[in-house]
Amino acid sequence: MLNEASRRLDAAARKVRLVQGDAFQLPFPQVFDLAYSFRMIRHFDDADRRRLYAELSRVIKPGGWLVFDAVNEAVSAPLRRAAPAEFRHYDALLDPERLERELSESGFTLVDLEGVQRRFALLQKAQVLLAPRSRTAAAWAMGLIEATGGAPLEWIV
């Protein structure tokens, strides 16, 4: 993954330093204003999420930000019960109160939950039906569907 990131970022030209490490023992002092994690924290159970939050808190400066994604239990749980074979991996399913509590217990303050993937079933159908024919049409249809609202499948926290 680091080789691909280096290739795509042209790391040397952009003065980017890529580091391989263990998320539970990050090789950094408290230096970051922002930590961003996408599709990682959600795959850990409660105890390990708390360990990750503690480690991220250690490397984020006071007043800094942690941005990540979380799965909405209210939307995802029924989908998983209806088609368990489509969900072969573990995702922590959370509600806003539980998410706020676990973050608060880890020293973070929940600032906002930005819902994404509203009307997930329709989004998925539009993507499957339209994307092979026209990515532009699929993107347009998915944007229109998302704009109609509804409970989000996931949040950006």
Short mmCIF file of N, CA, C and O in Angstrom, two decimals, residues 61-128:
data_model
loop_
_atom_site.label_atom_id
_atom_site.label_comp_id
_atom_site.label_asym_id
_atom_site.label_seq_id
_atom_site.Cartn_x
_atom_site.Cartn_y
_atom_site.Cartn_z
N LYS A 61 -2.49 17.09 18.86
CA LYS A 61 -2.26 18.25 19.73
C LYS A 61 -3.57 18.64 20.43
O LYS A 61 -4.65 18.42 19.89
N PRO A 62 -3.47 19.27 21.61
CA PRO A 62 -4.68 19.79 22.25
C PRO A 62 -5.43 20.71 21.29
O PRO A 62 -4.83 21.54 20.61
N GLY A 63 -6.73 20.51 21.20
CA GLY A 63 -7.54 21.30 20.27
C GLY A 63 -7.56 20.74 18.86
O GLY A 63 -8.23 21.28 17.99
N GLY A 64 -6.81 19.65 18.62
CA GLY A 64 -6.77 19.04 17.30
C GLY A 64 -8.03 18.23 17.01
O GLY A 64 -8.92 18.10 17.86
N TRP A 65 -8.07 17.68 15.82
CA TRP A 65 -9.27 17.00 15.33
C TRP A 65 -8.99 15.56 14.97
O TRP A 65 -7.95 15.25 14.39
N LEU A 66 -9.96 14.70 15.25
CA LEU A 66 -9.99 13.33 14.76
C LEU A 66 -11.21 13.23 13.87
O LEU A 66 -12.33 13.53 14.31
N VAL A 67 -11.02 12.83 12.64
CA VAL A 67 -12.12 12.67 11.68
C VAL A 67 -12.11 11.22 11.22
O VAL A 67 -11.07 10.71 10.80
N PHE A 68 -13.28 10.57 11.29
CA PHE A 68 -13.37 9.18 10.87
C PHE A 68 -14.81 8.86 10.49
O PHE A 68 -15.69 9.71 10.61
N ASP A 69 -15.04 7.63 10.04
CA ASP A 69 -16.39 7.22 9.67
C ASP A 69 -16.92 6.22 10.67
O ASP A 69 -16.16 5.49 11.31
N ALA A 70 -18.24 6.20 10.84
CA ALA A 70 -18.91 5.27 11.74
C ALA A 70 -20.19 4.79 11.07
O ALA A 70 -20.82 5.53 10.30
N VAL A 71 -20.58 3.56 11.36
CA VAL A 71 -21.76 2.94 10.74
C VAL A 71 -22.98 3.13 11.64
O VAL A 71 -22.94 2.83 12.83
N ASN A 72 -24.07 3.59 11.04
CA ASN A 72 -25.33 3.83 11.74
C ASN A 72 -26.05 2.50 11.97
O ASN A 72 -26.50 1.85 11.03
N GLU A 73 -26.17 2.11 13.22
CA GLU A 73 -26.82 0.85 13.57
C GLU A 73 -28.26 0.78 13.06
O GLU A 73 -28.70 -0.26 12.56
N ALA A 74 -29.00 1.88 13.17
CA ALA A 74 -30.42 1.87 12.79
C ALA A 74 -30.63 1.52 11.33
O ALA A 74 -31.63 0.88 10.98
N VAL A 75 -29.72 1.91 10.46
CA VAL A 75 -29.85 1.62 9.03
C VAL A 75 -29.16 0.32 8.67
O VAL A 75 -29.68 -0.49 7.91
N SER A 76 -27.98 0.11 9.19
CA SER A 76 -27.18 -1.04 8.78
C SER A 76 -27.66 -2.37 9.34
O SER A 76 -27.61 -3.39 8.65
N ALA A 77 -28.10 -2.40 10.59
CA ALA A 77 -28.49 -3.68 11.21
C ALA A 77 -29.59 -4.39 10.40
O ALA A 77 -29.46 -5.60 10.14
N PRO A 78 -30.67 -3.72 9.98
CA PRO A 78 -31.67 -4.42 9.17
C PRO A 78 -31.12 -4.94 7.83
O PRO A 78 -31.50 -6.03 7.38
N LEU A 79 -30.22 -4.18 7.21
CA LEU A 79 -29.62 -4.63 5.95
C LEU A 79 -28.80 -5.90 6.18
O LEU A 79 -28.83 -6.84 5.39
N ARG A 80 -28.08 -5.94 7.28
CA ARG A 80 -27.25 -7.10 7.60
C ARG A 80 -28.08 -8.32 7.95
O ARG A 80 -27.72 -9.45 7.60
N ARG A 81 -29.19 -8.11 8.64
CA ARG A 81 -30.08 -9.24 8.95
C ARG A 81 -30.71 -9.80 7.69
O ARG A 81 -30.89 -11.00 7.54
N ALA A 82 -31.05 -8.92 6.74
CA ALA A 82 -31.72 -9.35 5.51
C ALA A 82 -30.78 -10.06 4.54
O ALA A 82 -31.21 -10.92 3.78
N ALA A 83 -29.50 -9.70 4.56
CA ALA A 83 -28.54 -10.30 3.61
C ALA A 83 -27.19 -10.50 4.31
O ALA A 83 -26.20 -9.84 3.96
N PRO A 84 -27.11 -11.41 5.26
CA PRO A 84 -25.86 -11.58 6.02
C PRO A 84 -24.66 -11.95 5.16
O PRO A 84 -23.53 -11.59 5.49
N ALA A 85 -24.87 -12.64 4.07
CA ALA A 85 -23.74 -13.05 3.21
C ALA A 85 -23.05 -11.85 2.56
O ALA A 85 -21.89 -11.94 2.17
N GLU A 86 -23.74 -10.73 2.46
CA GLU A 86 -23.15 -9.53 1.85
C GLU A 86 -22.29 -8.74 2.84
O GLU A 86 -21.62 -7.79 2.45
N PHE A 87 -22.33 -9.12 4.11
CA PHE A 87 -21.59 -8.40 5.15
C PHE A 87 -20.70 -9.40 5.87
O PHE A 87 -20.98 -9.81 6.98
N ARG A 88 -19.63 -9.78 5.23
CA ARG A 88 -18.74 -10.81 5.77
C ARG A 88 -17.71 -10.26 6.75
O ARG A 88 -16.98 -11.02 7.35
N HIS A 89 -17.62 -8.97 6.87
CA HIS A 89 -16.65 -8.37 7.77
C HIS A 89 -17.36 -7.74 8.96
O HIS A 89 -18.55 -7.45 8.90
N TYR A 90 -16.61 -7.51 10.01
CA TYR A 90 -17.16 -6.89 11.21
C TYR A 90 -17.14 -5.39 11.08
O TYR A 90 -16.13 -4.79 10.68
N ASP A 91 -18.24 -4.76 11.40
CA ASP A 91 -18.33 -3.32 11.55
C ASP A 91 -19.01 -3.04 12.88
O ASP A 91 -20.04 -3.66 13.19
N ALA A 92 -18.47 -2.15 13.66
CA ALA A 92 -19.15 -1.70 14.87
C ALA A 92 -20.37 -0.90 14.41
O ALA A 92 -20.24 0.02 13.61
N LEU A 93 -21.53 -1.28 14.88
CA LEU A 93 -22.76 -0.56 14.55
C LEU A 93 -23.10 0.32 15.74
O LEU A 93 -23.27 -0.17 16.86
N LEU A 94 -23.19 1.62 15.49
CA LEU A 94 -23.32 2.58 16.58
C LEU A 94 -24.53 3.47 16.40
O LEU A 94 -25.00 3.68 15.28
N ASP A 95 -25.00 4.01 17.51
CA ASP A 95 -26.01 5.07 17.46
C ASP A 95 -25.33 6.34 17.98
O ASP A 95 -24.25 6.27 18.58
N PRO A 96 -25.90 7.50 17.72
CA PRO A 96 -25.23 8.75 18.10
C PRO A 96 -24.87 8.84 19.59
O PRO A 96 -23.80 9.30 19.94
N GLU A 97 -25.77 8.36 20.46
CA GLU A 97 -25.51 8.46 21.90
C GLU A 97 -24.31 7.59 22.30
O GLU A 97 -23.45 8.01 23.07
N ARG A 98 -24.27 6.37 21.80
CA ARG A 98 -23.16 5.47 22.13
C ARG A 98 -21.84 6.02 21.58
O ARG A 98 -20.81 5.98 22.24
N LEU A 99 -21.89 6.53 20.37
CA LEU A 99 -20.68 7.11 19.76
C LEU A 99 -20.19 8.30 20.58
O LEU A 99 -19.00 8.40 20.89
N GLU A 100 -21.10 9.17 20.95
CA GLU A 100 -20.70 10.34 21.76
C GLU A 100 -20.13 9.89 23.10
O GLU A 100 -19.11 10.43 23.57
N ARG A 101 -20.73 8.88 23.74
CA ARG A 101 -20.26 8.39 25.03
C ARG A 101 -18.85 7.79 24.92
O ARG A 101 -17.97 8.12 25.70
N GLU A 102 -18.62 6.94 23.91
CA GLU A 102 -17.30 6.32 23.82
C GLU A 102 -16.22 7.34 23.47
O GLU A 102 -15.09 7.23 23.93
N LEU A 103 -16.56 8.33 22.67
CA LEU A 103 -15.59 9.38 22.38
C LEU A 103 -15.30 10.23 23.62
O LEU A 103 -14.14 10.53 23.92
N SER A 104 -16.34 10.59 24.35
CA SER A 104 -16.18 11.38 25.55
C SER A 104 -15.33 10.64 26.58
O SER A 104 -14.43 11.22 27.20
N GLU A 105 -15.58 9.35 26.74
CA GLU A 105 -14.80 8.54 27.67
C GLU A 105 -13.34 8.44 27.26
O GLU A 105 -12.48 8.14 28.08
N SER A 106 -13.06 8.69 25.98
CA SER A 106 -11.69 8.63 25.47
C SER A 106 -11.05 10.01 25.36
O SER A 106 -9.96 10.15 24.79
N GLY A 107 -11.72 11.04 25.87
CA GLY A 107 -11.14 12.37 25.88
C GLY A 107 -11.47 13.23 24.68
O GLY A 107 -10.92 14.33 24.54
N PHE A 108 -12.35 12.76 23.80
CA PHE A 108 -12.74 13.53 22.63
C PHE A 108 -14.11 14.15 22.84
O PHE A 108 -14.92 13.64 23.61
N THR A 109 -14.37 15.23 22.14
CA THR A 109 -15.69 15.86 22.14
C THR A 109 -16.29 15.69 20.76
O THR A 109 -15.68 16.07 19.76
N LEU A 110 -17.47 15.10 20.70
CA LEU A 110 -18.15 14.94 19.42
C LEU A 110 -18.64 16.31 18.97
O LEU A 110 -19.42 16.96 19.67
N VAL A 111 -18.17 16.74 17.81
CA VAL A 111 -18.54 18.04 17.28
C VAL A 111 -19.71 17.92 16.32
O VAL A 111 -20.65 18.71 16.37
N ASP A 112 -19.68 16.90 15.45
CA ASP A 112 -20.73 16.78 14.45
C ASP A 112 -20.75 15.37 13.88
O ASP A 112 -19.72 14.69 13.84
N LEU A 113 -21.91 14.95 13.45
CA LEU A 113 -22.09 13.73 12.67
C LEU A 113 -22.67 14.16 11.33
O LEU A 113 -23.78 14.66 11.26
N GLU A 114 -21.90 13.99 10.28
CA GLU A 114 -22.36 14.33 8.93
C GLU A 114 -22.81 13.06 8.25
O GLU A 114 -22.00 12.18 7.95
N GLY A 115 -24.11 12.92 8.04
CA GLY A 115 -24.65 11.71 7.43
C GLY A 115 -24.28 11.58 5.97
O GLY A 115 -24.29 12.55 5.22
N VAL A 116 -23.92 10.37 5.57
CA VAL A 116 -23.63 10.05 4.18
C VAL A 116 -24.31 8.74 3.82
O VAL A 116 -24.63 7.94 4.68
N GLN A 117 -24.48 8.53 2.56
CA GLN A 117 -25.12 7.35 2.00
C GLN A 117 -26.57 7.21 2.50
O GLN A 117 -26.98 6.19 3.01
N ARG A 118 -27.31 8.27 2.33
CA ARG A 118 -28.74 8.23 2.64
C ARG A 118 -29.42 7.44 1.53
O ARG A 118 -28.99 7.46 0.39
N ARG A 119 -30.46 6.75 1.86
CA ARG A 119 -31.18 5.92 0.88
C ARG A 119 -30.22 4.92 0.23
O ARG A 119 -30.14 4.80 -0.99
N PHE A 120 -29.50 4.18 1.07
CA PHE A 120 -28.44 3.29 0.62
C PHE A 120 -28.91 2.29 -0.43
O PHE A 120 -28.24 2.07 -1.44
N ALA A 121 -30.08 1.68 -0.22
CA ALA A 121 -30.56 0.67 -1.17
C ALA A 121 -30.72 1.27 -2.57
O ALA A 121 -30.34 0.66 -3.57
N LEU A 122 -31.29 2.47 -2.65
CA LEU A 122 -31.45 3.13 -3.95
C LEU A 122 -30.10 3.53 -4.55
O LEU A 122 -29.89 3.41 -5.76
N LEU A 123 -29.20 4.01 -3.71
CA LEU A 123 -27.87 4.37 -4.19
C LEU A 123 -27.16 3.16 -4.80
O LEU A 123 -26.55 3.24 -5.86
N GLN A 124 -27.27 2.04 -4.10
CA GLN A 124 -26.63 0.82 -4.59
C GLN A 124 -27.22 0.38 -5.93
O GLN A 124 -26.49 0.03 -6.85
N LYS A 125 -28.55 0.45 -6.05
CA LYS A 125 -29.19 0.06 -7.31
C LYS A 125 -28.79 0.99 -8.45
O LYS A 125 -28.52 0.55 -9.56
N ALA A 126 -28.76 2.29 -8.18
CA ALA A 126 -28.36 3.25 -9.21
C ALA A 126 -26.92 2.98 -9.66
O ALA A 126 -26.62 3.02 -10.86
N GLN A 127 -26.05 2.70 -8.71
CA GLN A 127 -24.66 2.43 -9.05
C GLN A 127 -24.54 1.17 -9.90
O GLN A 127 -23.85 1.16 -10.92
N VAL A 128 -25.22 0.11 -9.51
CA VAL A 128 -25.13 -1.17 -10.23
C VAL A 128 -25.74 -1.06 -11.62
O VAL A 128 -25.18 -1.55 -12.60
#
